[in-house]
PDB file of C-alpha atoms and ligand atoms in Angstrom:
ATOM      1  CA  MET A   1      -0.645   0.033   0.385  1.00 52.00           C
ATOM      2  CA  GLY A   2       1.243   3.369  -0.653  1.00 54.00           C
ATOM      3  CA  LYS A   3       0.459   6.615   1.299  1.00 60.00           C
ATOM      4  CA  GLY A   4      -2.606   8.018  -0.150  1.00 70.00           C
ATOM      5  CA  ASN A   5      -4.064   4.662  -1.158  1.00 85.00           C
ATOM      6  CA  SER A   6      -3.406   3.842   1.701  1.00 85.00           C
ATOM      7  CA  ASP A   7      -5.248   6.288   3.593  1.00 87.00           C
ATOM      8  CA  ASN A   8      -8.365   6.095   1.524  1.00 93.00           C
ATOM      9  CA  VAL A   9      -8.340   3.066   2.243  1.00 94.00           C
ATOM     10  CA  PHE A  10      -8.381   4.013   5.769  1.00 95.00           C
ATOM     11  CA  ILE A  11     -10.795   6.678   4.844  1.00 96.00           C
ATOM     12  CA  ALA A  12     -13.376   4.423   3.853  1.00 96.00           C
ATOM     13  CA  CYS A  13     -13.418   1.367   6.077  1.00 97.00           C
ATOM     14  CA  ILE A  14     -13.836   4.893   8.925  1.00 98.00           C
ATOM     15  CA  LYS A  15     -17.487   4.972   7.328  1.00 98.00           C
ATOM     16  CA  ILE A  16     -17.989   1.221   6.716  1.00 98.00           C
ATOM     17  CA  VAL A  17     -16.772   0.855  10.704  1.00 98.00           C
ATOM     18  CA  LYS A  18     -19.416   3.963  11.478  1.00 98.00           C
ATOM     19  CA  SER A  19     -22.346   2.702   9.612  1.00 98.00           C
ATOM     20  CA  ARG A  20     -22.194  -0.877  11.241  1.00 98.00           C
ATOM     21  CA  LEU A  21     -21.443   0.524  15.004  1.00 98.00           C
ATOM     22  CA  SER A  22     -23.006   2.644  17.709  1.00 98.00           C
ATOM     23  CA  ASN A  23     -21.091   5.638  18.784  1.00 98.00           C
ATOM     24  CA  GLU A  24     -19.481   4.073  21.787  1.00 98.00           C
ATOM     25  CA  ARG A  25     -17.556   1.733  19.396  1.00 98.00           C
ATOM     26  CA  PHE A  26     -17.601   3.363  16.540  1.00 98.00           C
ATOM     27  CA  LYS A  27     -15.042   5.769  18.668  1.00 98.00           C
ATOM     28  CA  HIS A  28     -13.781   2.182  20.621  1.00 98.00           C
ATOM     29  CA  SER A  29     -12.344   1.924  17.223  1.00 98.00           C
ATOM     30  CA  LEU A  30     -11.108   4.797  16.416  1.00 98.00           C
ATOM     31  CA  ASN A  31      -9.384   5.123  19.204  1.00 98.00           C
ATOM     32  CA  VAL A  32      -7.537   1.894  19.060  1.00 98.00           C
ATOM     33  CA  ALA A  33      -6.989   2.704  15.626  1.00 98.00           C
ATOM     34  CA  ASN A  34      -5.416   5.547  16.606  1.00 98.00           C
ATOM     35  CA  GLU A  35      -3.756   3.800  19.620  1.00 98.00           C
ATOM     36  CA  ALA A  36      -2.317   0.864  17.507  1.00 98.00           C
ATOM     37  CA  LYS A  37      -1.119   3.769  14.989  1.00 98.00           C
ATOM     38  CA  ARG A  38       0.784   5.033  18.360  1.00 98.00           C
ATOM     39  CA  LEU A  39       2.670   1.262  19.004  1.00 98.00           C
ATOM     40  CA  ALA A  40       3.492   0.575  15.157  1.00 98.00           C
ATOM     41  CA  LYS A  41       5.422   3.654  15.645  1.00 98.00           C
ATOM     42  CA  ARG A  42       7.117   3.234  18.657  1.00 97.00           C
ATOM     43  CA  TYR A  43       8.022  -0.919  17.786  1.00 97.00           C
ATOM     44  CA  GLY A  44       8.987  -0.259  13.675  1.00 96.00           C
ATOM     45  CA  MET A  45       6.114  -1.667  12.242  1.00 97.00           C
ATOM     46  CA  ASP A  46       3.289   0.323   9.431  1.00 97.00           C
ATOM     47  CA  PRO A  47       1.695   2.902  11.230  1.00 98.00           C
ATOM     48  CA  GLN A  48      -1.403   3.308   8.407  1.00 97.00           C
ATOM     49  CA  LYS A  49      -1.728  -0.142   8.164  1.00 97.00           C
ATOM     50  CA  ALA A  50      -1.938  -0.502  12.364  1.00 98.00           C
ATOM     51  CA  GLU A  51      -4.188   1.932  11.945  1.00 98.00           C
ATOM     52  CA  ILE A  52      -6.458  -0.076   9.814  1.00 98.00           C
ATOM     53  CA  ALA A  53      -6.694  -2.543  11.420  1.00 98.00           C
ATOM     54  CA  GLY A  54      -7.667  -1.007  14.400  1.00 98.00           C
ATOM     55  CA  ILE A  55     -10.548   0.618  12.293  1.00 98.00           C
ATOM     56  CA  LEU A  56     -11.869  -2.297  11.429  1.00 98.00           C
ATOM     57  CA  HIS A  57     -11.427  -4.483  14.303  1.00 98.00           C
ATOM     58  CA  ASP A  58     -14.338  -4.638  16.411  1.00 98.00           C
ATOM     59  CA  ILE A  59     -16.126  -4.597  12.874  1.00 98.00           C
ATOM     60  CA  PHE A  60     -18.541  -7.002  13.334  1.00 98.00           C
ATOM     61  CA  LYS A  61     -18.620  -6.659  17.457  1.00 98.00           C
ATOM     62  CA  GLU A  62     -22.446  -5.822  17.186  1.00 98.00           C
ATOM     63  CA  ALA A  63     -23.492  -7.372  14.103  1.00 98.00           C
ATOM     64  CA  PRO A  64     -27.023  -9.959  14.687  1.00 97.00           C
ATOM     65  CA  ARG A  65     -26.270 -13.593  15.703  1.00 97.00           C
ATOM     66  CA  GLU A  66     -27.837 -13.539  12.574  1.00 97.00           C
ATOM     67  CA  GLU A  67     -25.043 -12.400  10.381  1.00 98.00           C
ATOM     68  CA  HIS A  68     -22.386 -13.385  11.793  1.00 98.00           C
ATOM     69  CA  LEU A  69     -23.907 -17.708  10.977  1.00 98.00           C
ATOM     70  CA  GLN A  70     -24.360 -16.327   7.422  1.00 98.00           C
ATOM     71  CA  ILE A  71     -20.665 -15.034   6.866  1.00 98.00           C
ATOM     72  CA  LEU A  72     -19.917 -18.091   8.962  1.00 98.00           C
ATOM     73  CA  ASN A  73     -21.642 -20.716   6.108  1.00 98.00           C
ATOM     74  CA  ARG A  74     -21.275 -18.050   3.125  1.00 98.00           C
ATOM     75  CA  PHE A  75     -17.480 -18.872   3.676  1.00 98.00           C
ATOM     76  CA  GLY A  76     -17.123 -22.608   4.662  1.00 98.00           C
ATOM     77  CA  ILE A  77     -16.459 -21.032   8.095  1.00 98.00           C
ATOM     78  CA  ILE A  78     -16.507 -24.884  10.697  1.00 98.00           C
ATOM     79  CA  LEU A  79     -15.829 -23.334  13.959  1.00 98.00           C
ATOM     80  CA  THR A  80     -14.797 -25.613  17.664  1.00 97.00           C
ATOM     81  CA  ASP A  81     -15.966 -26.564  20.248  1.00 96.00           C
ATOM     82  CA  ILE A  82     -14.701 -23.841  22.316  1.00 96.00           C
ATOM     83  CA  GLU A  83     -15.801 -21.654  19.811  1.00 97.00           C
ATOM     84  CA  LYS A  84     -19.422 -21.951  19.257  1.00 96.00           C
ATOM     85  CA  LYS A  85     -19.390 -22.068  23.907  1.00 93.00           C
ATOM     86  CA  SER A  86     -17.624 -18.559  23.074  1.00 93.00           C
ATOM     87  CA  PHE A  87     -19.648 -16.134  21.304  1.00 94.00           C
ATOM     88  CA  LYS A  88     -17.194 -12.981  22.341  1.00 94.00           C
ATOM     89  CA  LEU A  89     -15.019 -14.779  19.597  1.00 97.00           C
ATOM     90  CA  TRP A  90     -17.469 -14.348  16.634  1.00 98.00           C
ATOM     91  CA  HIS A  91     -16.772 -10.924  16.081  1.00 98.00           C
ATOM     92  CA  ALA A  92     -12.649 -11.658  15.104  1.00 98.00           C
ATOM     93  CA  ILE A  93     -13.609 -14.633  13.375  1.00 98.00           C
ATOM     94  CA  THR A  94     -17.039 -12.875  11.328  1.00 98.00           C
ATOM     95  CA  GLY A  95     -15.662  -9.628  11.631  1.00 98.00           C
ATOM     96  CA  SER A  96     -12.161 -10.850   9.810  1.00 98.00           C
ATOM     97  CA  ALA A  97     -13.513 -12.926   7.218  1.00 98.00           C
ATOM     98  CA  TYR A  98     -15.378  -9.854   6.417  1.00 98.00           C
ATOM     99  CA  VAL A  99     -12.933  -7.340   6.025  1.00 98.00           C
ATOM    100  CA  LYS A 100     -11.062 -10.330   3.251  1.00 98.00           C
ATOM    101  CA  HIS A 101     -13.908 -11.729   1.137  1.00 97.00           C
ATOM    102  CA  VAL A 102     -16.537  -8.594   1.251  1.00 97.00           C
ATOM    103  CA  LEU A 103     -14.427  -5.389   1.439  1.00 97.00           C
ATOM    104  CA  HIS A 104     -11.774  -7.608   0.489  1.00 96.00           C
ATOM    105  CA  ILE A 105      -9.230  -5.832   1.944  1.00 96.00           C
ATOM    106  CA  LYS A 106      -6.722  -8.938   1.382  1.00 92.00           C
ATOM    107  CA  ASP A 107      -2.965  -8.432   3.665  1.00 97.00           C
ATOM    108  CA  ILE A 108      -2.923 -11.795   5.283  1.00 98.00           C
ATOM    109  CA  ASP A 109      -0.885  -9.751   8.569  1.00 98.00           C
ATOM    110  CA  ILE A 110      -4.437  -7.870   8.987  1.00 98.00           C
ATOM    111  CA  TYR A 111      -6.796 -10.278   8.628  1.00 98.00           C
ATOM    112  CA  ASN A 112      -4.650 -11.951  11.470  1.00 98.00           C
ATOM    113  CA  ALA A 113      -4.532  -8.809  13.591  1.00 98.00           C
ATOM    114  CA  ILE A 114      -8.603  -9.138  13.210  1.00 98.00           C
ATOM    115  CA  ARG A 115      -8.783 -13.086  13.842  1.00 98.00           C
ATOM    116  CA  TYR A 116      -6.627 -12.821  17.020  1.00 98.00           C
ATOM    117  CA  HIS A 117      -7.451  -9.439  18.361  1.00 98.00           C
ATOM    118  CA  THR A 118      -9.462 -11.297  21.096  1.00 98.00           C
ATOM    119  CA  SER A 119      -7.781 -15.299  21.207  1.00 97.00           C
ATOM    120  CA  ALA A 120      -4.628 -14.093  20.435  1.00 98.00           C
ATOM    121  CA  ARG A 121      -2.618 -17.166  18.962  1.00 98.00           C
ATOM    122  CA  GLY A 122       1.483 -18.620  19.140  1.00 97.00           C
ATOM    123  CA  GLY A 123       3.356 -17.130  16.990  1.00 97.00           C
ATOM    124  CA  MET A 124       2.084 -13.675  17.048  1.00 98.00           C
ATOM    125  CA  SER A 125       3.101 -12.005  13.890  1.00 98.00           C
ATOM    126  CA  LEU A 126       4.374  -8.065  15.010  1.00 98.00           C
ATOM    127  CA  LEU A 127       0.900  -6.443  13.641  1.00 98.00           C
ATOM    128  CA  GLU A 128      -1.380  -8.872  15.259  1.00 98.00           C
ATOM    129  CA  LYS A 129       0.231  -8.172  18.761  1.00 98.00           C
ATOM    130  CA  ILE A 130       0.069  -4.384  18.393  1.00 98.00           C
ATOM    131  CA  VAL A 131      -3.800  -4.253  17.550  1.00 98.00           C
ATOM    132  CA  PHE A 132      -3.912  -6.625  20.725  1.00 98.00           C
ATOM    133  CA  VAL A 133      -2.288  -4.263  23.182  1.00 98.00           C
ATOM    134  CA  ALA A 134      -3.741  -1.746  21.555  1.00 98.00           C
ATOM    135  CA  ASP A 135      -7.400  -3.144  22.397  1.00 98.00           C
ATOM    136  CA  PHE A 136      -6.005  -2.929  26.110  1.00 97.00           C
ATOM    137  CA  THR A 137      -4.605   0.546  26.160  1.00 97.00           C
ATOM    138  CA  SER A 138      -6.881   2.725  23.685  1.00 97.00           C
ATOM    139  CA  LYS A 139      -7.951   5.783  25.287  1.00 96.00           C
ATOM    140  CA  ASP A 140     -11.722   4.888  26.432  1.00 95.00           C
ATOM    141  CA  ARG A 141     -10.155   1.623  28.509  1.00 95.00           C
ATOM    142  CA  ASN A 142     -11.553   2.117  32.178  1.00 92.00           C
ATOM    143  CA  TYR A 143     -10.535  -1.310  33.452  1.00 86.00           C
ATOM    144  CA  GLY A 144      -8.842  -2.019  37.596  1.00 86.00           C
ATOM    145  CA  ASP A 145      -5.557  -3.617  35.551  1.00 87.00           C
ATOM    146  CA  VAL A 146      -4.996  -0.543  32.424  1.00 93.00           C
ATOM    147  CA  ASP A 147      -2.473   1.760  34.543  1.00 93.00           C
ATOM    148  CA  ARG A 148      -0.431  -1.380  34.534  1.00 94.00           C
ATOM    149  CA  ILE A 149      -1.007  -3.007  30.658  1.00 95.00           C
ATOM    150  CA  ARG A 150      -0.819   0.991  29.758  1.00 96.00           C
ATOM    151  CA  GLU A 151       3.477   1.008  31.266  1.00 96.00           C
ATOM    152  CA  ASP A 152       3.490  -2.522  30.739  1.00 95.00           C
ATOM    153  CA  ALA A 153       2.980  -1.148  27.423  1.00 95.00           C
ATOM    154  CA  THR A 154       5.520   2.078  27.256  1.00 95.00           C
ATOM    155  CA  ILE A 155       8.645  -1.226  28.572  1.00 94.00           C
ATOM    156  CA  SER A 156       7.390  -4.494  25.306  1.00 94.00           C
ATOM    157  CA  LEU A 157       4.877  -5.311  24.306  1.00 96.00           C
ATOM    158  CA  GLU A 158       5.287  -8.738  24.418  1.00 95.00           C
ATOM    159  CA  LYS A 159       4.690  -7.576  28.708  1.00 95.00           C
ATOM    160  CA  ALA A 160       2.105  -5.696  28.229  1.00 97.00           C
ATOM    161  CA  MET A 161       0.337  -8.912  25.962  1.00 97.00           C
ATOM    162  CA  ARG A 162       1.126 -11.215  29.022  1.00 96.00           C
ATOM    163  CA  SER A 163      -0.371  -9.103  30.758  1.00 95.00           C
ATOM    164  CA  GLY A 164      -3.367  -8.613  29.005  1.00 96.00           C
ATOM    165  CA  LEU A 165      -3.881 -12.606  29.120  1.00 97.00           C
ATOM    166  CA  LYS A 166      -3.761 -12.553  32.111  1.00 95.00           C
ATOM    167  CA  TYR A 167      -6.524 -10.328  32.502  1.00 94.00           C
ATOM    168  CA  THR A 168      -8.112 -12.430  29.971  1.00 94.00           C
ATOM    169  CA  ILE A 169      -7.274 -15.346  31.255  1.00 96.00           C
ATOM    170  CA  ARG A 170      -8.845 -14.961  34.524  1.00 95.00           C
ATOM    171  CA  GLU A 171     -12.089 -13.124  33.699  1.00 94.00           C
ATOM    172  CA  LEU A 172     -12.623 -16.797  31.555  1.00 95.00           C
ATOM    173  CA  LEU A 173     -11.549 -18.461  34.725  1.00 96.00           C
ATOM    174  CA  SER A 174     -14.157 -16.781  36.617  1.00 97.00           C
ATOM    175  CA  LYS A 175     -17.364 -17.399  34.143  1.00 95.00           C
ATOM    176  CA  ASN A 176     -16.867 -20.661  34.281  1.00 95.00           C
ATOM    177  CA  LEU A 177     -15.739 -19.821  30.470  1.00 95.00           C
ATOM    178  CA  PRO A 178     -13.251 -22.211  28.257  1.00 96.00           C
ATOM    179  CA  ILE A 179      -9.596 -21.250  27.035  1.00 97.00           C
ATOM    180  CA  ASP A 180      -8.841 -20.710  23.635  1.00 97.00           C
ATOM    181  CA  PRO A 181      -5.965 -22.604  22.705  1.00 97.00           C
ATOM    182  CA  GLY A 182      -4.606 -19.988  20.665  1.00 98.00           C
ATOM    183  CA  SER A 183      -4.914 -17.735  24.006  1.00 98.00           C
ATOM    184  CA  ILE A 184      -2.882 -20.463  26.283  1.00 97.00           C
ATOM    185  CA  ALA A 185      -0.265 -20.975  23.507  1.00 98.00           C
ATOM    186  CA  ALA A 186       0.174 -17.663  23.453  1.00 98.00           C
ATOM    187  CA  TYR A 187       0.746 -17.395  27.067  1.00 97.00           C
ATOM    188  CA  ASN A 188       2.998 -19.975  27.442  1.00 96.00           C
ATOM    189  CA  GLU A 189       5.428 -18.332  24.819  1.00 96.00           C
ATOM    190  CA  LEU A 190       5.410 -15.882  25.748  1.00 95.00           C
ATOM    191  CA  VAL A 191       6.268 -16.738  29.837  1.00 94.00           C
ATOM    192  CA  LEU A 192       9.327 -19.070  28.491  1.00 93.00           C
ATOM    193  CA  LYS A 193       9.749 -16.130  26.451  1.00 87.00           C
ATOM    194  CA  LYS A 194      10.441 -14.275  29.908  1.00 79.00           C
ATOM    195  CA  PHE A 195      12.196 -17.679  31.572  1.00 71.00           C
ATOM    196  CA  ARG A 196      14.705 -17.386  28.228  1.00 73.00           C
ATOM    197  CA  GLU A 197      15.568 -13.303  29.090  1.00 70.00           C
ATOM    198  CA  ILE A 198      15.826 -14.400  33.164  1.00 59.00           C
TER     199      ILE A 198
HETATM  200 FE1   FE B 201     -13.359  -7.397  19.949  1.00 91.47          FE
HETATM  201 FE1   FE B 202     -12.126  -3.856  20.883  1.00 91.47          FE
END
C-alpha cells in the first residue's frame, strides 16, 4: 500500500465501521486505530497498516447472531466446540472473514490481526501483537488493570500482552467459560520467553 492509497483505505474503513457500530463502539474503534498507530511507530511497524487493522478490529462486534451465522456459512467456516461456546470470539472470526471476502482487504497480516485480537495465538506477528495490546490500552479503556498494562506497553509489547492475556484468562476462569487454545499457546510462549530473558 502506498501512503496516498492507504489514507483512502483508512477513510473508507472509517465510514463502513461507523455505519455498523453504535457511537460508543465506533469511538472505541477510532481510539484503537489511534493507539495501534502510536504503538506501530514505537515498535517499528507500518503505522498506516496498524491504523487500518485497528479501525476494523471490532467491525462485527454488534452484528446480530444471524449475520454471524450467515458469514460462517457463506465462507465455510467451521467453529471448534470452544469457539461455539465463546460468543465473544465470534466477531473476530466473522469480522476478519468479512474484511477479507467482502471488503476485499487481502492483506493477510491485517486479516490475522483482526482474527486473533480477542483470543491471541502462538507465533503472533508484530501487527497482531500491536492490535491485541491497543485494544487493551486505547484511550476509552478504564478497567482495573488498565494503568499497569499501559505502563507495560511502554516497556515492551510482550510484557503488555502477557498482562492482557492474564486479564482475559482470569475473566474467563471467573465466569466458568472455556479458554481458547490460542490464548494458552500465546500465554505459554510469552512466559517461556520471559524465562529465557532471565
Ligand atoms: Fe473485539
Ligand atoms: Fe475492541
